[in-house]
Coordinates of C-alpha atoms in Angstrom, one line a residue:
Chain A
M3 CA -5.6 -66.6 54.5
K4 CA -7.5 -69.8 55.1
L5 CA -9.4 -71.6 57.8
E6 CA -8.0 -74.9 59.1
L7 CA -9.8 -77.3 61.3
A8 CA -7.9 -77.4 64.6
R9 CA -10.2 -79.8 66.5
C10 CA -13.6 -81.4 66.2
I11 CA -15.3 -82.7 69.3
K12 CA -18.5 -84.7 69.4
L13 CA -20.2 -83.2 72.5
H14 CA -23.9 -83.7 71.9
E15 CA -26.4 -86.1 70.6
D16 CA -28.4 -83.4 68.8
K17 CA -28.1 -79.8 67.6
V18 CA -25.6 -77.6 69.3
W19 CA -27.3 -74.2 69.6
S20 CA -25.0 -72.1 71.7
L21 CA -21.4 -71.7 72.8
D22 CA -19.7 -69.4 75.2
F23 CA -16.0 -69.2 76.1
S24 CA -14.5 -67.5 79.1
R25 CA -11.3 -68.0 81.1
G26 CA -10.3 -71.2 79.3
L27 CA -13.7 -72.9 79.5
L28 CA -16.2 -73.4 76.7
A29 CA -19.8 -74.1 77.6
S30 CA -22.2 -75.6 75.0
G31 CA -26.0 -76.0 75.0
S32 CA -28.0 -78.5 72.9
T33 CA -31.4 -79.8 71.9
D34 CA -30.2 -83.0 73.7
R35 CA -31.1 -80.9 76.9
R36 CA -27.5 -81.1 78.1
T37 CA -25.0 -78.4 78.9
K38 CA -21.3 -79.4 78.7
I39 CA -18.2 -77.7 79.7
V40 CA -14.8 -78.3 78.1
S41 CA -11.5 -76.7 78.9
I42 CA -9.5 -75.5 75.9
K43 CA -5.8 -75.0 76.2
P44 CA -3.3 -73.8 73.6
E45 CA -2.8 -76.0 70.6
A46 CA -6.5 -76.6 70.7
Q47 CA -6.1 -79.2 73.5
V48 CA -9.7 -80.0 74.7
T49 CA -10.8 -81.8 77.8
L50 CA -14.3 -82.4 79.0
V51 CA -14.5 -81.1 82.5
D52 CA -18.2 -81.2 83.5
E53 CA -21.7 -82.0 82.4
L54 CA -24.4 -80.0 84.1
D55 CA -27.2 -82.0 85.8
D56 CA -29.4 -82.8 82.8
S57 CA -32.6 -83.1 84.9
T58 CA -32.7 -79.3 85.3
H59 CA -34.1 -78.5 81.8
S60 CA -36.9 -80.5 80.3
K61 CA -36.4 -79.1 76.8
S62 CA -33.6 -77.8 74.5
V63 CA -30.9 -75.7 76.1
R64 CA -30.9 -72.8 73.7
S65 CA -28.4 -70.4 75.1
V66 CA -25.4 -70.4 77.5
A67 CA -23.5 -67.4 78.8
W68 CA -20.6 -67.1 81.3
R69 CA -20.8 -64.2 83.7
P70 CA -17.7 -62.1 83.0
G71 CA -14.7 -62.8 85.2
T72 CA -16.5 -65.5 87.2
S73 CA -17.3 -69.2 87.1
I74 CA -21.1 -68.5 87.0
L75 CA -23.0 -69.8 84.0
A76 CA -26.5 -68.9 82.8
T77 CA -28.4 -71.3 80.6
G78 CA -31.7 -70.5 78.9
S79 CA -34.1 -73.3 77.8
F80 CA -37.1 -73.9 75.6
D81 CA -38.7 -75.1 78.9
T82 CA -39.3 -71.3 79.7
T83 CA -36.7 -71.2 82.5
V84 CA -33.1 -69.9 82.9
S85 CA -30.8 -71.7 85.3
I86 CA -27.8 -70.3 87.0
W87 CA -24.8 -72.5 87.8
T88 CA -21.6 -71.9 89.8
R89 CA -18.4 -73.8 90.3
E90 CA -18.4 -75.7 93.5
E91 CA -15.4 -75.0 95.7
T92 CA -13.6 -78.3 96.0
E93 CA -12.7 -79.2 99.6
E94 CA -9.0 -79.5 98.9
G95 CA -9.2 -76.1 97.1
E96 CA -7.6 -77.9 94.2
E97 CA -7.5 -76.2 90.9
Y98 CA -7.9 -78.2 87.8
D99 CA -4.4 -78.7 86.3
S100 CA -4.1 -80.4 83.1
E101 CA -0.3 -80.6 83.1
E102 CA -0.3 -83.4 85.7
D103 CA -1.7 -85.9 83.3
E104 CA -0.8 -85.8 79.7
A105 CA -3.5 -88.3 78.7
S106 CA -6.3 -86.3 80.3
R107 CA -5.5 -83.3 78.1
E108 CA -7.0 -85.1 75.2
Y109 CA -10.7 -85.0 75.1
S110 CA -12.3 -88.2 76.4
N111 CA -15.9 -89.0 77.4
S112 CA -14.9 -91.3 80.2
N113 CA -12.3 -89.1 81.8
H114 CA -13.8 -87.3 84.8
D115 CA -10.7 -87.2 86.9
N116 CA -10.5 -83.5 86.5
K117 CA -13.1 -82.4 89.0
Y118 CA -14.9 -79.3 88.0
V119 CA -18.3 -79.5 89.5
M120 CA -21.0 -77.0 88.5
E121 CA -23.8 -76.7 91.0
L122 CA -27.2 -75.2 90.5
L123 CA -27.4 -71.8 92.1
A124 CA -30.8 -70.5 91.0
I125 CA -33.7 -71.0 88.6
I126 CA -35.2 -67.9 87.1
E127 CA -38.8 -68.0 86.0
G128 CA -40.9 -65.4 84.3
H129 CA -41.0 -65.9 80.5
E130 CA -44.2 -67.4 79.1
N131 CA -42.5 -69.7 76.6
E132 CA -39.2 -70.7 75.0
V133 CA -36.3 -68.7 76.2
K134 CA -34.1 -68.0 73.2
S135 CA -31.1 -66.1 74.5
V136 CA -29.4 -65.1 77.7
A137 CA -26.6 -62.5 78.0
W138 CA -24.6 -60.8 80.9
S139 CA -23.7 -57.1 80.8
Y140 CA -20.0 -56.3 80.7
D141 CA -19.7 -55.9 84.5
G142 CA -21.8 -58.9 85.2
S143 CA -24.4 -56.9 87.2
L144 CA -27.2 -57.5 84.8
L145 CA -28.6 -60.5 82.9
A146 CA -30.8 -60.0 79.9
T147 CA -33.1 -62.8 78.7
C148 CA -35.5 -63.0 75.8
A149 CA -38.2 -65.4 74.6
R150 CA -40.9 -66.2 72.0
D151 CA -43.2 -64.2 74.2
K152 CA -41.8 -61.1 72.4
S153 CA -40.2 -59.7 75.6
V154 CA -36.8 -58.9 76.8
W155 CA -36.3 -59.0 80.6
I156 CA -33.4 -57.4 82.4
W157 CA -32.5 -58.9 85.8
E158 CA -30.3 -57.4 88.4
T159 CA -28.1 -59.6 90.7
D160 CA -25.5 -59.4 93.4
E161 CA -22.0 -60.7 93.5
I162 CA -23.0 -64.2 94.5
G163 CA -25.5 -64.4 91.7
E164 CA -28.1 -66.2 93.8
E165 CA -30.9 -63.6 93.8
Y166 CA -32.4 -62.1 90.6
E167 CA -34.7 -59.1 90.6
C168 CA -36.4 -58.2 87.4
I169 CA -35.8 -54.5 86.8
S170 CA -37.3 -54.1 83.4
V171 CA -39.6 -56.0 80.9
L172 CA -39.2 -54.6 77.4
Q173 CA -42.1 -55.4 75.2
E174 CA -41.7 -53.4 72.0
H175 CA -40.8 -56.2 69.6
S176 CA -43.9 -57.4 67.7
Q177 CA -42.6 -61.0 67.4
D178 CA -40.2 -63.6 69.0
V179 CA -37.0 -62.1 70.3
K180 CA -34.2 -64.4 69.0
N181 CA -31.1 -63.0 70.5
V182 CA -29.8 -60.5 73.1
V183 CA -26.3 -59.1 73.2
W184 CA -24.6 -56.5 75.4
H185 CA -22.0 -53.9 74.4
P186 CA -18.5 -55.0 75.7
S187 CA -17.9 -51.9 77.9
L188 CA -21.2 -49.9 78.0
P189 CA -24.7 -50.5 79.4
I190 CA -26.2 -50.9 75.9
L191 CA -28.2 -53.9 74.9
A192 CA -29.2 -55.0 71.3
S193 CA -32.1 -57.5 70.7
S194 CA -32.7 -59.2 67.4
S195 CA -36.2 -60.5 66.4
Y196 CA -38.4 -62.5 64.1
D197 CA -40.1 -59.1 63.4
D198 CA -37.0 -58.4 61.1
T199 CA -35.7 -55.6 63.4
I200 CA -33.0 -55.0 65.9
R201 CA -33.7 -52.8 68.9
I202 CA -31.1 -50.9 70.9
W203 CA -31.9 -50.5 74.6
T204 CA -30.2 -47.9 76.8
D205 CA -30.3 -47.1 80.5
Y206 CA -31.7 -43.6 81.2
D207 CA -31.6 -43.0 85.0
D208 CA -32.4 -46.6 85.8
D209 CA -35.1 -46.7 83.2
W210 CA -34.4 -49.0 80.3
E211 CA -35.8 -47.6 77.0
C212 CA -35.6 -48.4 73.4
S213 CA -33.2 -45.8 72.0
A214 CA -33.2 -47.0 68.3
V215 CA -34.9 -49.4 66.0
L216 CA -32.6 -50.8 63.2
N217 CA -34.7 -51.4 60.1
G218 CA -33.4 -52.9 57.0
H219 CA -33.2 -56.7 57.2
K220 CA -35.8 -58.4 55.1
G221 CA -36.2 -61.5 57.3
T222 CA -35.7 -62.7 60.9
V223 CA -32.6 -61.3 62.5
W224 CA -31.0 -64.3 64.2
S225 CA -28.0 -62.7 65.8
S226 CA -26.0 -59.5 66.4
D227 CA -22.7 -58.6 68.0
F228 CA -21.0 -55.4 69.0
E229 CA -17.6 -54.3 67.8
K230 CA -14.9 -54.9 70.4
S231 CA -13.5 -51.4 70.4
N232 CA -11.9 -49.4 73.2
N233 CA -13.2 -46.3 71.6
N234 CA -16.6 -45.7 73.2
S235 CA -17.4 -42.9 70.8
N236 CA -17.4 -45.4 68.0
I237 CA -20.2 -47.9 68.6
R238 CA -20.9 -50.4 65.8
L239 CA -23.0 -53.6 65.6
C240 CA -23.1 -56.4 63.1
S241 CA -26.1 -58.6 62.4
G242 CA -27.1 -61.7 60.5
S243 CA -30.5 -62.6 59.1
D244 CA -32.7 -65.0 57.2
D245 CA -32.3 -62.6 54.3
C246 CA -28.8 -64.0 53.8
T247 CA -27.1 -60.7 54.6
V248 CA -24.7 -59.5 57.2
R249 CA -25.1 -55.8 58.0
V250 CA -22.9 -53.4 59.9
W251 CA -24.8 -50.6 61.8
K252 CA -23.2 -47.5 63.3
K253 CA -24.4 -45.2 66.1
L254 CA -23.9 -41.6 65.0
N255 CA -22.4 -39.2 67.4
K256 CA -24.1 -35.9 67.9
G257 CA -21.9 -34.0 65.4
E258 CA -22.2 -36.7 62.8
V259 CA -25.9 -36.6 62.3
G260 CA -25.7 -33.8 59.8
T261 CA -22.4 -34.6 58.3
S262 CA -23.2 -38.1 57.5
V263 CA -26.0 -37.0 55.3
K264 CA -23.7 -34.6 53.4
G265 CA -20.8 -36.9 53.5
T266 CA -18.2 -34.2 53.9
D267 CA -16.5 -32.6 56.9
D268 CA -16.6 -29.1 55.5
I269 CA -20.3 -28.7 56.0
N270 CA -19.9 -29.4 59.7
D271 CA -19.8 -25.8 60.9
G272 CA -22.5 -23.3 60.6
N273 CA -25.1 -25.9 59.7
A274 CA -26.8 -26.3 63.1
N275 CA -30.2 -25.5 61.7
E276 CA -30.1 -28.3 59.2
E277 CA -29.1 -30.8 61.9
E278 CA -32.0 -29.8 64.0
D279 CA -34.4 -30.3 61.1
E280 CA -32.9 -33.7 60.6
E281 CA -33.4 -34.6 64.2
E282 CA -37.0 -33.4 64.3
E283 CA -37.9 -35.6 61.4
N284 CA -36.4 -38.7 62.8
D285 CA -37.4 -38.3 66.5
I286 CA -39.6 -41.1 67.6
Y287 CA -38.4 -41.5 71.1
D288 CA -37.4 -38.9 73.7
N289 CA -34.0 -40.4 74.0
D290 CA -33.5 -41.2 70.4
D291 CA -30.1 -42.3 69.1
K292 CA -29.2 -42.1 65.5
W293 CA -28.1 -45.3 63.9
I294 CA -27.3 -46.0 60.2
C295 CA -26.7 -49.1 58.3
E296 CA -23.1 -48.5 57.4
A297 CA -22.5 -51.5 55.2
I298 CA -24.1 -54.6 53.8
L299 CA -21.2 -57.1 53.7
P300 CA -20.4 -59.0 50.5
Q301 CA -23.1 -61.6 50.2
E302 CA -21.7 -65.1 50.3
H303 CA -24.5 -67.0 52.2
T304 CA -27.2 -68.7 50.3
R305 CA -29.4 -69.7 53.3
S306 CA -30.3 -68.2 56.7
I307 CA -27.4 -66.7 58.7
Y308 CA -27.8 -68.0 62.3
S309 CA -24.8 -66.4 63.9
V310 CA -22.4 -63.6 63.6
S311 CA -19.3 -62.8 65.8
W312 CA -17.2 -59.6 65.8
G313 CA -13.7 -60.6 66.9
P314 CA -11.2 -58.6 68.9
N315 CA -9.1 -58.6 65.8
G316 CA -11.8 -56.5 64.1
M317 CA -12.9 -59.3 61.8
I318 CA -16.5 -60.5 61.5
A319 CA -17.4 -64.2 61.2
S320 CA -20.8 -65.5 60.0
A321 CA -22.3 -68.9 59.7
G322 CA -25.6 -70.6 59.1
S323 CA -27.9 -73.0 57.4
D324 CA -25.7 -73.3 54.2
G325 CA -22.8 -74.6 56.4
K326 CA -20.4 -71.9 55.3
L327 CA -18.1 -70.0 57.6
V328 CA -17.3 -66.6 56.1
I329 CA -14.7 -64.2 57.5
Y330 CA -14.8 -60.5 56.6
H331 CA -12.3 -57.8 57.2
E332 CA -12.3 -54.0 56.8
V333 CA -9.8 -52.5 54.4
E334 CA -9.1 -49.0 53.1
D335 CA -10.9 -48.2 49.9
K336 CA -8.5 -48.1 47.0
N337 CA -10.3 -45.3 45.3
E338 CA -11.1 -43.1 48.3
K339 CA -8.6 -42.3 51.0
N340 CA -9.7 -42.7 54.6
K341 CA -12.7 -44.6 53.5
M342 CA -13.1 -48.2 54.7
R343 CA -14.8 -51.0 53.0
W344 CA -15.6 -54.7 54.0
E345 CA -14.1 -57.5 52.0
V346 CA -14.3 -61.3 52.3
L347 CA -11.0 -62.6 53.8
C348 CA -11.8 -66.3 53.5
I349 CA -14.6 -68.8 53.2
K350 CA -14.8 -72.4 54.4
E351 CA -17.6 -74.6 53.2
L352 CA -19.2 -77.6 54.9
I353 CA -17.8 -76.7 58.3
H354 CA -20.1 -79.3 59.9
G355 CA -20.2 -81.6 56.9
I356 CA -23.7 -81.6 55.4
Y357 CA -25.2 -80.2 58.6
E358 CA -26.2 -76.7 59.5
C359 CA -24.1 -74.4 61.7
N360 CA -26.0 -72.6 64.5
I361 CA -23.3 -70.7 66.2
V362 CA -19.9 -69.2 65.6
K363 CA -17.7 -67.4 68.1
W364 CA -14.2 -65.9 68.2
I365 CA -12.5 -67.3 71.3
D366 CA -9.2 -66.2 72.8
V367 CA -7.2 -69.1 74.1
E368 CA -4.3 -67.6 76.0
G369 CA -3.6 -65.1 73.3
E370 CA -4.4 -67.4 70.4
L371 CA -7.5 -66.4 68.5
L372 CA -9.6 -69.4 67.3
L373 CA -13.2 -69.7 66.0
A374 CA -15.6 -72.1 67.7
T375 CA -18.6 -73.4 65.8
G376 CA -21.5 -75.6 66.8
G377 CA -23.6 -77.7 64.4
D378 CA -26.7 -79.8 64.0
D379 CA -24.3 -82.8 64.0
G380 CA -23.7 -82.4 67.7
Y381 CA -20.1 -81.3 67.1
V382 CA -18.1 -78.4 68.3
N383 CA -15.4 -77.5 65.9
L384 CA -12.4 -75.3 66.5
W385 CA -10.9 -73.3 63.5
K386 CA -7.6 -71.6 63.1
L387 CA -7.0 -68.7 60.7
I388 CA -3.7 -69.3 59.0
Chain B
L8 CA -36.9 -90.3 66.9
N9 CA -35.4 -88.0 64.4
S10 CA -31.9 -89.3 65.0
I11 CA -33.0 -92.9 64.9
T12 CA -34.7 -92.7 61.6
E13 CA -31.9 -90.6 60.2
S14 CA -29.3 -93.2 61.2
T15 CA -31.5 -95.9 59.7
S16 CA -31.7 -94.2 56.4
D17 CA -27.9 -93.6 56.7
E18 CA -27.3 -97.3 57.2
E19 CA -29.5 -98.2 54.3
S20 CA -27.6 -95.8 52.1
D21 CA -24.4 -97.2 53.5
E22 CA -25.5 -100.7 52.4
N23 CA -26.5 -99.5 49.0
L24 CA -23.1 -97.8 48.8
K25 CA -21.2 -101.0 49.7
S26 CA -23.0 -103.1 47.1
L27 CA -22.4 -100.4 44.5
T28 CA -18.7 -99.9 45.2
Q29 CA -18.1 -103.6 45.5
S30 CA -19.7 -104.5 42.2
T31 CA -19.0 -101.6 40.0
H32 CA -16.3 -99.5 41.7
L33 CA -18.4 -96.3 41.4
I34 CA -17.3 -93.1 43.2
Q35 CA -17.7 -93.9 46.8
D36 CA -20.0 -91.1 48.0
T37 CA -22.5 -91.1 45.2
I38 CA -25.7 -93.1 45.2
D39 CA -28.9 -92.6 43.3
P40 CA -30.2 -89.1 43.8
I41 CA -33.6 -88.7 45.4
D42 CA -36.3 -87.4 43.0
A43 CA -39.6 -85.6 43.3
Q44 CA -41.6 -88.8 43.0
E45 CA -39.9 -90.2 46.1
I46 CA -40.7 -87.0 48.0
Y47 CA -44.3 -87.2 46.8
D48 CA -44.5 -90.8 48.0
L49 CA -43.2 -89.8 51.4
T50 CA -45.7 -87.0 51.9
A51 CA -48.8 -87.9 49.9
Y52 CA -50.0 -90.5 52.4
I53 CA -49.9 -88.2 55.4
Q54 CA -53.4 -87.9 56.8
D55 CA -55.2 -84.6 56.9
P56 CA -55.7 -83.4 60.5
E57 CA -59.4 -83.0 60.1
H58 CA -60.5 -85.1 57.1
P59 CA -60.2 -88.9 56.8
L60 CA -58.3 -88.4 53.6
T61 CA -54.6 -88.1 52.7
L62 CA -52.7 -85.0 51.6
G63 CA -52.4 -86.6 48.2
Q64 CA -56.1 -87.3 47.9
L65 CA -56.9 -83.7 48.9
S66 CA -54.3 -82.4 46.4
I67 CA -52.6 -80.5 49.1
V68 CA -49.4 -82.2 48.0
N69 CA -48.9 -82.4 44.2
L70 CA -46.0 -83.9 42.3
E71 CA -45.6 -80.9 40.1
D72 CA -45.1 -78.6 43.1
I73 CA -42.1 -80.5 44.4
Q74 CA -38.5 -79.4 43.4
V75 CA -35.5 -81.5 44.3
H76 CA -31.9 -80.6 43.9
D77 CA -29.8 -83.6 44.7
T78 CA -26.7 -85.0 43.1
G79 CA -26.8 -88.1 45.2
N80 CA -23.5 -87.2 46.7
Q81 CA -23.9 -87.9 50.4
K82 CA -21.2 -85.3 51.2
E83 CA -23.0 -82.5 49.5
M84 CA -26.0 -80.6 50.7
A85 CA -29.2 -81.2 48.9
E86 CA -32.5 -79.3 48.7
V87 CA -36.2 -80.0 48.6
V88 CA -38.8 -77.2 48.0
I89 CA -42.4 -78.2 48.4
H90 CA -45.3 -75.8 47.6
I91 CA -48.5 -77.0 49.3
T92 CA -52.0 -76.0 48.4
P93 CA -54.4 -75.6 51.4
T94 CA -58.0 -76.7 50.7
I95 CA -59.4 -73.3 51.7
T96 CA -57.7 -69.9 51.8
H97 CA -58.4 -69.4 55.5
C98 CA -57.4 -72.9 56.5
S99 CA -56.3 -72.7 60.2
L100 CA -54.5 -76.0 60.0
A101 CA -52.1 -75.0 57.2
T102 CA -49.3 -74.6 59.7
L103 CA -50.0 -78.0 61.2
I104 CA -50.1 -79.7 57.8
G105 CA -46.8 -78.0 56.9
L106 CA -45.3 -79.2 60.2
G107 CA -46.4 -82.7 59.5
I108 CA -44.7 -82.7 56.1
R109 CA -41.5 -81.3 57.6
V110 CA -41.4 -83.8 60.4
R111 CA -42.1 -86.6 57.9
L112 CA -39.3 -85.5 55.6
E113 CA -36.8 -84.7 58.3
R114 CA -37.3 -88.2 59.7
A115 CA -37.2 -90.0 56.4
L116 CA -34.6 -88.1 54.3
P117 CA -30.8 -88.4 54.7
P118 CA -29.5 -85.4 56.7
R119 CA -27.9 -83.7 53.7
F120 CA -31.4 -82.3 52.8
R121 CA -32.4 -78.7 53.5
I122 CA -36.2 -78.7 53.4
T123 CA -38.3 -75.6 52.4
I124 CA -42.0 -75.8 52.7
L125 CA -44.1 -72.9 51.2
L126 CA -47.8 -72.3 50.6
K127 CA -48.6 -72.0 46.9
K128 CA -48.8 -68.4 46.0
G129 CA -52.2 -66.9 46.5
T130 CA -53.7 -70.0 48.2
H131 CA -53.8 -68.6 51.8
Q132 CA -54.7 -65.3 53.3
S133 CA -51.7 -65.4 55.8
E134 CA -49.3 -66.8 53.3
N135 CA -46.2 -65.0 54.4
Q136 CA -46.9 -65.5 58.1
V137 CA -47.3 -69.3 57.6
N138 CA -44.3 -69.6 55.4
K139 CA -42.1 -67.8 57.9
Q140 CA -43.2 -70.0 60.7
L141 CA -42.9 -73.3 58.7
N142 CA -39.3 -72.5 57.8
D143 CA -38.1 -71.1 61.2
K144 CA -35.8 -73.8 62.5
E145 CA -36.1 -72.7 66.1
R146 CA -39.9 -72.7 66.1
V147 CA -39.9 -76.1 64.4
T148 CA -37.5 -77.5 67.0
A149 CA -39.7 -76.1 69.8
A150 CA -42.9 -77.5 68.2
C151 CA -41.2 -81.0 68.1
E152 CA -40.7 -80.7 71.9
N153 CA -44.4 -80.0 72.4
E154 CA -45.9 -83.4 73.3
Q155 CA -49.4 -82.5 72.5
L156 CA -48.5 -81.2 69.1
L157 CA -46.2 -84.1 68.4
N158 CA -49.1 -86.5 69.2
V159 CA -51.2 -84.8 66.6
V160 CA -48.4 -85.0 64.1
S161 CA -47.8 -88.7 64.9
N162 CA -51.5 -89.4 64.1
M163 CA -51.2 -87.7 60.8
L164 CA -48.1 -89.7 60.0
S165 CA -49.6 -93.0 61.1
T166 CA -51.0 -93.6 57.7
C167 CA -47.6 -93.3 56.0
K168 CA -46.1 -96.5 54.6

């Protein structure tokens, strides 16, 4: 398999930091302080549909996130604020339809015929300094934000998305929190930090608590992403770091805590005592979950990994300062049956020319899976795996 | 500012390139690689934030502590690693000096360069902490959006040629 460039789009005048794709629309945030929205149709047809009011943020837009199933967008900025945007209902109730005009389907800076106006709905203040990441929970009811002030805030909102109430301030990281990401179908949050750890946060009776600390990376953890699995008893997370490694972490289920240590299923029964001992040793929190580092993926990166994305196809993509895009997949071990191992499927170098890549995301364009990347060159590139 | 200077250096290289290809038909993307002396010349004249002396005069920047990996190919990534020597082991301005060097190099070098700035081993009590901060892209970007800090850095760079 190889990666082929399907489209490259010059969207920004400076670093592209963040991308998010939902319902056919890709939002991008940049150090040029702008947030742009492009529509992506099959065959990688790209059209610029809106540019958010650039007077809202006075510094880099670091993170953008669509609220699931809606036209609401959250953007987090180095200016300490988070802004919330929504699509304005057009008077004619007209939906944007690209089929009417062939020419407008091509990306063009000057073409604003396709009205898609995003209006400012709210500004959320609270963080002391640069906001680094924003993320919506799977049902859209909660927004998580994190900042250099070492904290993660969880905000609750209603259907309209106009009012935000902070329900929790999580302050257990000892350094900047770089990234927050939610599980795709459960109320579980992962935060990655400059303190080299990932923390897992879980809701216990409306009280958000740290349920696990994932130690192992030997440098800033820039990004993490949960596996897109329908099986909620199998929760895994991948992470990328300054230490040039991508790691896969797995939450152990109750029965697995003992067996994983022994590595065989036979010991499972009649060994309750040993499991208890095991738990006592590791218990730090009342509501402790057990996570293990299941795998360190084959090391291909030579500089910081800024972004990882776990695709709905089960593949993990990573990209970073060395300008490489690496795709990994899980295959059955040749020597040991029923054992899976990670292999590199393909690598593409210089994905933004000589510039660094800050973000990679799997995007599903009407059934076709593409990879979107954003670089220091101000470009958003779309890649096809063929 | 960054993008302006970058594009200027690009244009310069483009001009070099044109003259080269026209006269000698050399491979199109390759120009003279940048060497340690050039990196030294770019950084040695930066003024120290608290002394009326330059980083070269104070031996904070030294030619032998600069490593460059550059083929001169503009379509390949290149690398600069600089080890700096703070004047005292508890120098509170080490981070600022490092930032000044980074800003200077990011503005002056072609965009193919990845820049790593490290304190020379054993020269500072918070060596790891300072190193981590100086090479954190996000923190550097944020620092360059802080007007107050940028003014200080601009003053440090005002003595550069």
